[in-house]
């Protein structure tokens, strides 16, 4: 796996490192995700601000003139802050395993539009609170049809799954 410096250098030169594999970032961004693409800001340990800035600038360049811009999401609040500072017009989502008690403050500070969380951390009350506050809500990784049905009934907008074949069409 590439080190921290290599990760930032790779981002700056148009490449994204992840899992030991180097991919052409512009090519990865232009995959047919539709205009509603969600792009996670990749982790570069110790370089979250630089990563957020570089990814946001490249996404803005690649989606210039698009009717719907990509949604940038990250577990790293510092990366999202930097993305906001660099490209404030790009929408942002806070990505978390456990939903922190101050999720409202985090999303407000980031001018976020969505919260993305592990479905196991979500309760019906939290889902309803997030939706009532005006945010979109995505849950990952939902592979069980019963879980999917329950989450959708709670108002969850989007599900991320490894088993699309098991979840009902909507």
Coordinates of N, CA and C in Angstrom, one line a residue:
X1 N 0.8 -1.2 0.0 CA 0.0 0.0 0.0 C 0.9 1.2 0.0
X2 N 0.5 2.2 -0.7 CA 1.2 3.5 -0.8 C 1.2 4.2 0.5
X3 N 2.3 4.9 0.8 CA 2.4 5.7 2.0 C 1.7 7.0 1.9
X4 N 1.7 7.8 3.0 CA 0.9 9.0 3.0 C 1.4 10.0 1.9
X5 N 2.7 10.2 1.7 CA 3.2 11.1 0.7 C 2.8 10.6 -0.7
X6 N 2.9 9.3 -0.9 CA 2.5 8.8 -2.2 C 1.1 9.0 -2.5
X7 N 0.2 8.9 -1.5 CA -1.2 9.0 -1.6 C -1.5 10.5 -2.1
X8 N -1.0 11.4 -1.4 CA -1.2 12.8 -1.8 C -0.6 13.1 -3.1
X9 N 0.6 12.7 -3.4 CA 1.2 12.9 -4.7 C 0.4 12.3 -5.8
X10 N -0.2 11.1 -5.5 CA -1.0 10.4 -6.5 C -2.3 11.2 -6.8
X11 N -2.9 11.7 -5.7 CA -4.1 12.6 -5.9 C -3.8 13.8 -6.7
X12 N -2.7 14.4 -6.4 CA -2.3 15.7 -7.0 C -2.0 15.5 -8.5
X13 N -1.5 14.3 -8.9 CA -1.2 14.0 -10.3 C -2.4 13.3 -11.0
X14 N -3.5 13.2 -10.3 CA -4.7 12.7 -11.0 C -4.9 11.2 -10.7
X15 N -4.3 10.6 -9.7 CA -4.5 9.2 -9.4 C -5.0 9.1 -8.0
X16 N -5.7 8.0 -7.8 CA -6.3 7.8 -6.4 C -5.8 6.4 -6.0
X17 N -5.2 6.4 -4.7 CA -4.8 5.1 -4.2 C -5.8 4.6 -3.2
X18 N -5.9 3.3 -3.2 CA -6.9 2.7 -2.3 C -6.7 1.2 -2.3
X19 N -6.5 0.6 -1.1 CA -6.4 -0.9 -1.1 C -5.2 -1.4 -1.8
X20 N -4.2 -0.6 -2.0 CA -3.0 -1.0 -2.7 C -3.1 -0.9 -4.2
X21 N -4.2 -0.5 -4.7 CA -4.5 -0.5 -6.1 C -4.5 1.0 -6.6
X22 N -3.8 1.3 -7.6 CA -3.8 2.7 -8.1 C -4.7 2.8 -9.3
X23 N -5.7 3.7 -9.2 CA -6.7 3.8 -10.3 C -6.6 5.3 -10.9
X24 N -6.9 5.4 -12.1 CA -6.9 6.8 -12.7 C -8.1 7.5 -12.1
X25 N -7.9 8.5 -11.3 CA -9.0 9.2 -10.7 C -10.0 9.8 -11.7
X26 N -9.6 10.5 -12.7 CA -10.6 11.0 -13.6 C -11.4 9.9 -14.3
X27 N -10.7 8.8 -14.6 CA -11.5 7.7 -15.2 C -12.5 7.1 -14.2
X28 N -12.1 7.0 -13.0 CA -13.0 6.4 -11.9 C -14.2 7.3 -11.7
X29 N -13.9 8.6 -11.8 CA -15.0 9.6 -11.6 C -16.0 9.6 -12.7
X30 N -15.5 9.2 -13.9 CA -16.4 9.3 -15.1 C -17.1 7.9 -15.4
X31 N -17.0 7.0 -14.4 CA -17.8 5.7 -14.6 C -19.2 6.1 -14.7
X32 N -20.0 5.2 -15.3 CA -21.4 5.6 -15.5 C -22.3 5.4 -14.3
X33 N -22.1 6.3 -13.3 CA -22.9 6.3 -12.1 C -24.2 7.1 -12.2
X34 N -24.4 7.8 -13.3 CA -25.4 8.7 -13.6 C -25.0 10.0 -13.0
X35 N -25.8 11.0 -13.1 CA -25.5 12.4 -12.6 C -25.6 12.5 -11.1
X36 N -26.1 11.4 -10.5 CA -26.3 11.4 -9.0 C -25.2 10.7 -8.3
X37 N -24.0 10.8 -8.9 CA -22.8 10.1 -8.4 C -22.5 10.5 -6.9
X38 N -22.1 9.5 -6.1 CA -21.6 9.7 -4.8 C -20.1 9.4 -4.8
X39 N -19.3 10.3 -4.4 CA -17.9 10.1 -4.4 C -17.4 10.2 -3.0
X40 N -16.8 9.1 -2.4 CA -16.2 9.2 -1.1 C -14.9 9.8 -1.2
X41 N -14.5 10.7 -0.3 CA -13.2 11.3 -0.2 C -12.3 10.2 0.4
X42 N -11.3 9.8 -0.4 CA -10.5 8.6 0.1 C -9.6 9.1 1.3
X43 N -9.3 8.1 2.2 CA -8.5 8.5 3.3 C -7.0 8.5 3.0
X44 N -6.3 9.6 3.3 CA -4.9 9.7 3.2 C -4.5 10.0 4.6
X45 N -4.1 9.1 5.5 CA -3.8 9.4 6.9 C -2.9 10.5 7.1
X46 N -3.3 11.5 7.9 CA -2.5 12.6 8.2 C -2.7 13.8 7.2
X47 N -3.4 13.5 6.1 CA -3.5 14.5 5.1 C -5.0 14.7 4.7
X48 N -5.8 14.7 5.6 CA -7.3 14.8 5.3 C -7.7 16.1 4.6
X49 N -7.1 17.2 5.1 CA -7.5 18.5 4.5 C -7.0 18.6 3.0
X50 N -5.7 18.2 2.8 CA -5.2 18.2 1.5 C -6.0 17.2 0.5
X51 N -6.3 16.1 1.1 CA -7.1 15.1 0.3 C -8.5 15.7 -0.1
X52 N -9.2 16.3 0.9 CA -10.5 16.9 0.7 C -10.4 18.0 -0.4
X53 N -9.4 18.8 -0.3 CA -9.3 19.9 -1.2 C -9.0 19.4 -2.6
X54 N -8.1 18.5 -2.8 CA -7.7 18.0 -4.1 C -8.9 17.2 -4.7
X55 N -9.5 16.4 -4.0 CA -10.6 15.6 -4.5 C -11.8 16.5 -4.9
X56 N -12.1 17.5 -4.1 CA -13.2 18.5 -4.4 C -12.8 19.2 -5.7
X57 N -11.6 19.7 -5.8 CA -11.2 20.5 -7.0 C -11.3 19.6 -8.3
X58 N -10.8 18.4 -8.2 CA -10.9 17.5 -9.3 C -12.3 17.2 -9.7
X59 N -13.2 16.9 -8.7 CA -14.6 16.6 -9.0 C -15.3 17.8 -9.6
X60 N -15.0 19.0 -9.1 CA -15.6 20.2 -9.7 C -15.2 20.4 -11.1
X61 N -13.9 20.1 -11.4 CA -13.4 20.2 -12.8 C -14.1 19.2 -13.7
X62 N -14.2 18.0 -13.2 CA -14.7 16.9 -14.1 C -16.2 17.0 -14.3
X63 N -16.9 17.6 -13.3 CA -18.4 17.8 -13.4 C -18.8 19.2 -13.8
X64 N -17.9 20.0 -14.2 CA -18.2 21.4 -14.6 C -19.3 21.4 -15.6
X65 N -20.3 22.2 -15.3 CA -21.5 22.3 -16.2 C -22.5 21.2 -16.1
X66 N -22.3 20.2 -15.2 CA -23.3 19.1 -15.1 C -24.5 19.6 -14.4
X67 N -25.6 19.1 -14.8 CA -26.9 19.5 -14.2 C -27.0 19.2 -12.7
X68 N -26.4 18.0 -12.4 CA -26.4 17.6 -11.0 C -24.9 17.3 -10.6
X69 N -24.4 17.9 -9.6 CA -23.0 17.7 -9.2 C -22.9 16.4 -8.4
X70 N -21.6 15.9 -8.3 CA -21.4 14.7 -7.4 C -21.6 15.1 -6.0
X71 N -22.0 14.1 -5.2 CA -22.1 14.2 -3.7 C -20.8 13.7 -3.1
X72 N -20.1 14.6 -2.4 CA -18.8 14.1 -1.8 C -19.1 13.7 -0.3
X73 N -18.7 12.5 0.0 CA -18.9 12.0 1.4 C -17.6 11.5 2.0
X74 N -17.4 11.6 3.3 CA -16.2 11.2 3.9 C -16.5 10.9 5.4
X75 N -15.7 10.0 6.0 CA -15.7 9.7 7.4 C -14.9 10.9 8.1
X76 N -14.1 11.6 7.4 CA -13.2 12.6 7.9 C -13.8 14.0 7.8
X77 N -14.1 14.5 8.9 CA -14.7 15.9 9.0 C -13.7 16.9 8.4
X78 N -12.5 16.7 8.7 CA -11.5 17.7 8.2 C -11.4 17.7 6.7
X79 N -11.6 16.5 6.1 CA -11.6 16.4 4.6 C -12.8 17.1 4.0
X80 N -13.9 17.0 4.7 CA -15.2 17.6 4.3 C -15.1 19.1 4.4
X81 N -14.5 19.6 5.5 CA -14.3 21.0 5.7 C -13.4 21.6 4.6
X82 N -12.4 20.9 4.3 CA -11.5 21.4 3.2 C -12.2 21.4 1.8
X83 N -13.0 20.3 1.6 CA -13.8 20.3 0.4 C -14.8 21.4 0.3
X84 N -15.4 21.7 1.4 CA -16.3 22.9 1.4 C -15.6 24.2 1.1
X85 N -14.4 24.4 1.7 CA -13.6 25.6 1.5 C -13.2 25.7 0.0
X86 N -12.8 24.6 -0.5 CA -12.3 24.6 -1.9 C -13.3 24.7 -3.0
X87 N -14.4 24.0 -2.8 CA -15.5 24.0 -3.8 C -16.9 24.0 -3.0
X88 N -17.3 25.1 -2.5 CA -18.5 25.2 -1.7 C -19.8 24.8 -2.4
X89 N -19.8 24.9 -3.7 CA -21.0 24.5 -4.5 C -21.2 23.0 -4.5
X90 N -20.2 22.2 -4.3 CA -20.4 20.7 -4.3 C -21.0 20.3 -3.0
X91 N -22.1 19.5 -3.1 CA -22.8 19.0 -1.9 C -21.9 18.0 -1.2
X92 N -22.1 18.0 0.2 CA -21.4 17.1 1.0 C -22.2 16.3 1.9
X93 N -21.7 15.1 2.3 CA -22.4 14.2 3.2 C -21.4 13.7 4.2
X94 N -21.9 13.6 5.5 CA -21.1 13.1 6.6 C -21.3 11.6 6.6
X95 N -20.2 10.8 6.6 CA -20.3 9.3 6.5 C -19.8 8.9 7.9
X96 N -20.5 8.0 8.6 CA -20.2 7.5 9.9 C -20.6 6.1 10.2
X97 N -19.9 5.4 11.0 CA -20.3 4.1 11.4 C -21.3 4.2 12.5
X98 N -21.0 5.0 13.6 CA -21.9 5.3 14.7 C -22.3 6.7 14.5
X99 N -23.6 7.0 14.7 CA -24.1 8.4 14.5 C -23.8 9.1 15.8
X100 N -23.0 10.2 15.7 CA -22.6 10.9 16.9 C -23.8 11.8 17.4
X101 N -23.8 12.0 18.7 CA -24.9 12.8 19.3 C -25.0 14.2 18.7
X102 N -23.8 14.7 18.2 CA -23.8 16.1 17.6 C -23.9 16.1 16.1
X103 N -24.6 15.1 15.5 CA -24.7 15.0 14.1 C -25.3 16.2 13.4
X104 N -26.2 16.9 14.1 CA -26.8 18.1 13.6 C -25.8 19.2 13.4
X105 N -25.0 19.4 14.5 CA -23.9 20.4 14.5 C -22.9 20.1 13.3
X106 N -22.5 18.9 13.2 CA -21.6 18.5 12.1 C -22.2 18.8 10.7
X107 N -23.4 18.4 10.5 CA -24.0 18.7 9.2 C -24.2 20.2 8.9
X108 N -24.6 20.9 10.0 CA -24.8 22.3 9.9 C -23.4 23.0 9.5
X109 N -22.4 22.7 10.2 CA -21.1 23.3 10.0 C -20.6 23.0 8.6
X110 N -20.8 21.8 8.1 CA -20.4 21.4 6.7 C -21.3 21.9 5.6
X111 N -22.4 22.5 6.0 CA -23.5 22.7 5.0 C -23.8 21.4 4.3
X112 N -23.9 20.4 5.1 CA -24.1 19.0 4.5 C -25.6 18.9 4.0
X113 N -25.7 17.9 3.1 CA -27.1 17.7 2.6 C -27.5 16.3 3.0
X114 N -26.6 15.4 3.5 CA -27.0 14.1 3.8 C -26.1 13.5 4.9
X115 N -26.6 12.5 5.6 CA -25.9 11.6 6.5 C -25.9 10.2 5.9
X116 N -24.7 9.6 5.9 CA -24.5 8.2 5.4 C -24.0 7.4 6.6
X117 N -24.7 6.4 7.0 CA -24.3 5.6 8.2 C -24.5 4.1 8.0
X118 N -23.8 3.4 8.9 CA -24.0 1.9 8.9 C -25.4 1.7 9.4
X119 N -26.1 0.9 8.7 CA -27.6 0.7 9.0 C -27.8 0.1 10.4
X120 N -26.8 -0.6 10.9 CA -26.9 -1.2 12.3 C -26.9 -0.1 13.4
X121 N -26.4 1.1 13.0 CA -26.3 2.2 14.0 C -27.6 3.0 14.1
X122 N -28.5 2.8 13.1 CA -29.7 3.6 13.0 C -30.9 3.1 13.7
X123 N -31.6 4.0 14.4 CA -32.8 3.6 15.1 C -33.9 4.3 14.3
X124 N -35.2 3.9 14.5 CA -36.3 4.6 13.9 C -36.4 6.0 14.3
X125 N -36.2 6.3 15.6 CA -36.2 7.7 16.1 C -35.1 8.6 15.5
X126 N -33.9 8.0 15.4 CA -32.9 8.8 14.7 C -33.2 9.0 13.3
X127 N -33.6 8.0 12.6 CA -34.0 8.2 11.2 C -35.0 9.3 11.0
X128 N -36.0 9.3 11.8 CA -37.1 10.3 11.7 C -36.6 11.7 12.1
X129 N -35.7 11.8 13.0 CA -35.1 13.1 13.4 C -34.2 13.6 12.3
X130 N -33.4 12.8 11.7 CA -32.5 13.2 10.5 C -33.4 13.7 9.4
X131 N -34.4 12.9 9.0 CA -35.3 13.3 7.9 C -36.1 14.6 8.3
X132 N -36.6 14.7 9.5 CA -37.3 15.9 9.9 C -36.4 17.2 9.9
X133 N -35.1 17.0 10.1 CA -34.2 18.1 10.0 C -33.8 18.5 8.6
X134 N -34.4 17.7 7.6 CA -34.2 18.1 6.2 C -33.1 17.5 5.5
X135 N -32.5 16.4 6.1 CA -31.3 15.8 5.5 C -31.7 14.5 4.7
X136 N -31.0 14.2 3.7 CA -31.1 12.9 3.0 C -30.4 11.9 3.9
X137 N -30.8 10.6 3.8 CA -30.3 9.6 4.6 C -30.0 8.3 3.8
X138 N -28.7 7.9 3.8 CA -28.3 6.7 3.2 C -27.7 5.7 4.2
X139 N -28.1 4.4 4.1 CA -27.5 3.4 5.0 C -26.7 2.4 4.2
X140 N -25.6 2.0 4.8 CA -24.8 0.9 4.2 C -24.7 -0.2 5.2
X141 N -24.2 -1.3 5.0 CA -24.3 -2.2 3.8 C -25.5 -3.1 4.1
X142 N -26.6 -2.8 3.5 CA -27.8 -3.5 3.7 C -28.0 -4.7 2.8
X143 N -27.9 -5.9 3.3 CA -27.9 -7.1 2.4 C -29.1 -8.0 2.7
X144 N -29.9 -7.6 3.7 CA -31.1 -8.4 4.1 C -32.3 -7.7 3.7
X145 N -33.2 -8.4 3.0 CA -34.5 -7.8 2.5 C -35.3 -7.2 3.7
X146 N -35.4 -7.9 4.8 CA -36.2 -7.4 6.0 C -35.6 -6.1 6.5
X147 N -34.2 -6.0 6.6 CA -33.6 -4.8 7.0 C -33.9 -3.7 6.0
X148 N -33.8 -4.0 4.8 CA -34.1 -3.0 3.7 C -35.5 -2.4 3.9
X149 N -36.5 -3.3 4.0 CA -37.9 -2.9 4.2 C -38.1 -2.0 5.4
X150 N -37.5 -2.4 6.5 CA -37.6 -1.6 7.7 C -37.0 -0.2 7.6
X151 N -35.8 -0.2 7.0 CA -35.1 1.1 6.8 C -35.9 2.0 5.9
X152 N -36.4 1.5 4.8 CA -37.2 2.3 3.9 C -38.5 2.8 4.5
X153 N -39.1 2.0 5.4 CA -40.3 2.4 6.1 C -40.0 3.5 7.1
X154 N -38.8 3.6 7.6 CA -38.4 4.6 8.5 C -38.1 5.9 7.7
X155 N -38.0 5.9 6.4 CA -37.8 7.1 5.6 C -36.4 7.2 5.0
X156 N -35.6 6.1 5.2 CA -34.2 6.1 4.6 C -34.4 6.3 3.1
X157 N -33.6 7.2 2.5 CA -33.7 7.5 1.1 C -32.9 6.6 0.2
X158 N -31.8 6.1 0.6 CA -30.9 5.2 -0.2 C -30.3 4.1 0.6
X159 N -30.1 3.0 -0.1 CA -29.4 1.9 0.5 C -28.2 1.5 -0.3
X160 N -27.2 1.1 0.4 CA -26.0 0.6 -0.3 C -26.0 -0.9 0.0
X161 N -25.7 -1.7 -1.0 CA -25.8 -3.2 -0.7 C -24.8 -3.9 -1.5
X162 N -24.4 -5.1 -1.1 CA -23.6 -6.0 -1.8 C -24.4 -7.0 -2.5
X163 N -25.7 -7.1 -2.2 CA -26.6 -8.1 -2.7 C -27.9 -7.5 -3.4
X164 N -27.7 -6.8 -4.5 CA -28.8 -6.2 -5.2 C -29.8 -7.2 -5.6
X165 N -29.3 -8.4 -5.8 CA -30.2 -9.5 -6.3 C -31.2 -9.9 -5.2
X166 N -30.9 -9.6 -3.9 CA -31.8 -10.0 -2.8 C -32.9 -8.9 -2.4
X167 N -32.6 -7.6 -2.8 CA -33.4 -6.5 -2.4 C -34.5 -6.3 -3.5
X168 N -35.7 -6.0 -3.0 CA -36.8 -5.7 -4.0 C -36.6 -4.4 -4.7
X169 N -37.0 -4.4 -5.9 CA -37.0 -3.2 -6.7 C -38.0 -2.2 -6.1
X170 N -37.7 -0.9 -6.3 CA -38.5 0.1 -5.7 C -38.8 1.2 -6.7

